[in-house]
Amino acid sequence: RRRREVYKYQKVKEDWWRSSGDAHCEALSYGSGGVEHYNQTFSKAMSGINNADLEKVWKYVYGTSDLSAKEGLDAVTFDMCSDYWSGDNYHPIKRNCNFFTSTILKCGFELSQMLPPIGPSSTRKVWTCEC
């Protein structure tokens, strides 16, 4: 698998992503409803959690990969790990959307798991790629 690592995330300027029109991307989301995988346009402000303020959306680039979002997701939800990411196991601080993002970045795409400073729920690190 080929990849190019970005060692620190890069923020995408809001005026750029909001005006990106129909640029296609795949999105992964984790919340109390479990894991979701869907297609969307890059210019859409969205969140995987219901209580997010969509007027305050930031987007970041972490790196590139030849893997699809589905292949990255499969790397962390295989066999016995599928229950680990069920909606019943969601926790607002411990196993949340930010920890899911770190896990996908590290274990699915082999990129940096470093997240922007968006609050206490984004500080948990992934130590192993086994559930």
Tab-separated table of C-alpha atoms in Angstrom:
chain	number	residue	atom	x	y	z
A	1	ARG	CA	0.000	0.000	0.000
A	2	ARG	CA	1.378	3.386	-0.976
A	3	ARG	CA	0.831	6.416	1.210
A	4	ARG	CA	2.300	9.830	1.791
A	5	GLU	CA	2.376	10.896	5.404
A	6	VAL	CA	1.560	14.337	6.687
A	7	TYR	CA	3.240	14.410	10.081
A	8	LYS	CA	0.932	17.094	11.387
A	9	TYR	CA	-2.571	17.790	10.183
A	10	GLN	CA	-3.076	20.812	7.955
A	11	LYS	CA	-6.172	22.961	8.362
A	12	VAL	CA	-8.119	23.578	5.150
A	13	LYS	CA	-9.181	27.215	4.805
A	14	GLU	CA	-12.934	27.560	5.219
A	15	ASP	CA	-13.445	29.785	2.177
A	16	TRP	CA	-11.725	27.110	0.076
A	17	TRP	CA	-13.703	24.086	1.289
A	18	ARG	CA	-17.028	25.938	1.316
A	19	SER	CA	-16.488	26.928	-2.340
A	20	SER	CA	-15.228	23.510	-3.466
A	21	GLY	CA	-18.581	22.772	-5.083
A	22	ASP	CA	-19.190	19.167	-5.939
A	23	ALA	CA	-15.774	17.768	-4.981
A	24	HIS	CA	-16.545	14.213	-3.862
A	25	CYS	CA	-15.277	12.633	-0.667
A	26	GLU	CA	-16.072	9.667	1.534
A	27	ALA	CA	-16.900	10.249	5.187
A	28	LEU	CA	-16.669	7.970	8.207
A	29	SER	CA	-18.495	8.803	11.394
A	30	TYR	CA	-18.883	7.215	14.824
A	31	GLY	CA	-21.457	8.091	17.452
A	32	SER	CA	-24.159	6.503	19.571
A	33	GLY	CA	-25.664	5.073	16.379
A	34	GLY	CA	-22.463	3.168	15.586
A	35	VAL	CA	-20.242	3.588	12.527
A	36	GLU	CA	-21.516	5.201	9.344
A	37	HIS	CA	-19.847	5.358	5.921
A	38	TYR	CA	-21.285	7.638	3.268
A	39	ASN	CA	-20.463	9.781	0.257
A	40	GLN	CA	-20.805	13.544	0.358
A	41	THR	CA	-19.518	16.735	-1.172
A	42	PHE	CA	-16.478	18.294	0.469
A	43	SER	CA	-18.237	21.675	0.720
A	44	LYS	CA	-20.944	20.328	3.044
A	45	ALA	CA	-20.730	21.242	6.745
A	46	MET	CA	-21.575	18.066	8.640
A	47	SER	CA	-20.908	16.125	11.805
A	48	GLY	CA	-21.435	12.574	12.978
A	49	ILE	CA	-22.918	13.761	16.264
A	50	ASN	CA	-26.311	15.421	16.628
A	51	ASN	CA	-25.302	18.184	19.038
A	52	ALA	CA	-22.526	19.669	16.867
A	53	ASP	CA	-22.774	23.331	15.860
A	54	LEU	CA	-22.541	23.225	12.059
A	55	GLU	CA	-21.709	26.934	12.005
A	56	LYS	CA	-18.386	25.994	13.619
A	57	VAL	CA	-16.918	23.386	11.288
A	58	TRP	CA	-13.214	22.870	10.613
A	59	LYS	CA	-11.699	20.493	8.079
A	60	TYR	CA	-8.180	19.069	8.085
A	61	VAL	CA	-5.947	17.146	5.703
A	62	TYR	CA	-3.890	14.360	7.283
A	63	GLY	CA	-2.296	12.721	4.270
A	64	THR	CA	-3.061	10.681	1.209
A	65	SER	CA	-3.657	6.996	0.670
A	66	ASP	CA	-4.517	4.579	-2.085
A	67	LEU	CA	-7.070	3.053	0.287
A	68	SER	CA	-10.729	4.009	0.208
A	69	ALA	CA	-12.545	5.073	3.366
A	70	LYS	CA	-14.273	1.669	3.333
A	71	GLU	CA	-10.913	-0.158	3.280
A	72	GLY	CA	-9.656	1.990	6.176
A	73	LEU	CA	-12.856	1.258	8.071
A	74	ASP	CA	-12.571	-2.475	7.407
A	75	ALA	CA	-9.066	-2.415	8.923
A	76	VAL	CA	-10.474	-1.432	12.332
A	77	THR	CA	-13.899	-3.116	12.308
A	78	PHE	CA	-12.903	-6.625	11.206
A	79	ASP	CA	-14.300	-9.762	12.898
A	80	MET	CA	-14.106	-9.396	16.684
A	81	CYS	CA	-13.585	-5.613	16.493
A	82	SER	CA	-17.029	-4.884	15.032
A	83	ASP	CA	-18.666	-4.884	18.492
A	84	TYR	CA	-15.944	-2.559	19.810
A	85	TRP	CA	-17.329	0.228	17.595
A	86	SER	CA	-21.042	-0.485	18.148
A	87	GLY	CA	-23.245	2.412	19.183
A	88	ASP	CA	-23.791	0.723	22.569
A	89	ASN	CA	-20.063	1.115	23.312
A	90	TYR	CA	-19.978	4.841	22.516
A	91	HIS	CA	-18.784	7.027	25.404
A	92	PRO	CA	-18.575	10.851	25.195
A	93	ILE	CA	-15.048	10.955	26.649
A	94	LYS	CA	-13.458	7.512	26.229
A	95	ARG	CA	-14.669	5.842	23.020
A	96	ASN	CA	-16.002	8.722	20.962
A	97	CYS	CA	-15.836	10.200	17.469
A	98	ASN	CA	-12.391	11.709	18.097
A	99	PHE	CA	-10.916	8.410	19.326
A	100	PHE	CA	-12.501	6.707	16.306
A	101	THR	CA	-10.794	9.259	14.035
A	102	SER	CA	-7.417	8.654	15.723
A	103	THR	CA	-7.886	4.887	15.369
A	104	ILE	CA	-8.802	5.101	11.666
A	105	LEU	CA	-5.864	7.426	10.966
A	106	LYS	CA	-3.322	5.230	12.759
A	107	CYS	CA	-4.603	1.696	12.194
A	108	GLY	CA	-6.555	2.067	8.962
A	109	PHE	CA	-4.364	4.481	7.012
A	110	GLU	CA	-1.051	4.421	8.935
A	111	LEU	CA	-1.108	8.219	9.271
A	112	SER	CA	-0.492	10.407	12.293
A	113	GLN	CA	-3.214	10.097	14.939
A	114	MET	CA	-2.546	13.641	16.169
A	115	LEU	CA	-5.792	15.638	16.384
A	116	PRO	CA	-6.298	19.391	16.607
A	117	PRO	CA	-6.868	20.748	20.138
A	118	ILE	CA	-10.657	20.539	20.082
A	119	GLY	CA	-11.235	19.632	23.718
A	120	PRO	CA	-10.622	16.917	26.320
A	121	SER	CA	-12.372	14.262	24.237
A	122	SER	CA	-9.663	14.533	21.559
A	123	THR	CA	-6.691	13.736	23.803
A	124	ARG	CA	-6.959	9.925	24.051
A	125	LYS	CA	-4.205	8.146	22.111
A	126	VAL	CA	-4.319	4.812	20.274
A	127	TRP	CA	-1.696	2.464	21.751
A	128	THR	CA	-2.562	-0.704	19.844
A	129	CYS	CA	-4.471	-1.532	16.698
A	130	GLU	CA	-6.126	-4.544	18.303
A	131	CYS	CA	-9.519	-4.165	19.956
